[in-house]
């Protein structure tokens, strides 16, 4: 599929490369917010559709391509949450269902513990952790997506991680 060229004077966004590099991270982030794999697939597709339609509006001076994309994905996920006015349970990943070795079993148990701990966090804190670790955004990119200062993004993330650690400590 050949994409139309960017208008004269605008930096062309390599949408295909951005899609290939970020699709799994966007899905993981959206799935963490929605806690529903099926809805996450739909919202991920919607986010990329919106990004494709808005690709000529990307402005590198306002942040990275990933931050721009995750801002669009965030808005799409929040739209879905508003529409549903509820959250669904995150489905278990198929790879978590059968562990062949002790290491795999340990990883599966750790993933399940983290997933359960994340579910206990308020949605805003769960979102911060998802943006940081699923999306791989740095604090400046987090700040751009959330519309806050870099120091505020760092402080919020630190508090969310502290709460997550406390929940995990209480579980063990």
PDB file of N, CA and C in Angstrom, residues 4 37 61 115:
ATOM      1  N   UNK A   4      -0.101   8.412   0.577  1.00  0.00           N
ATOM      2  CA  UNK A   4       0.034   9.722  -0.055  1.00  0.00           C
ATOM      3  C   UNK A   4       1.158  10.511   0.599  1.00  0.00           C
ATOM      4  N   UNK A  37      -9.270  -7.984  26.242  1.00  0.00           N
ATOM      5  CA  UNK A  37      -8.480  -8.202  25.021  1.00  0.00           C
ATOM      6  C   UNK A  37      -9.245  -7.866  23.747  1.00  0.00           C
ATOM      7  N   UNK A  61       7.963  19.113  16.631  1.00  0.00           N
ATOM      8  CA  UNK A  61       8.330  20.097  17.660  1.00  0.00           C
ATOM      9  C   UNK A  61       7.541  19.879  18.943  1.00  0.00           C
ATOM     10  N   UNK A 115      -0.476  -8.512  37.354  1.00  0.00           N
ATOM     11  CA  UNK A 115      -1.783  -8.218  36.747  1.00  0.00           C
ATOM     12  C   UNK A 115      -2.834  -7.976  37.829  1.00  0.00           C
TER      13      UNK A 115
END
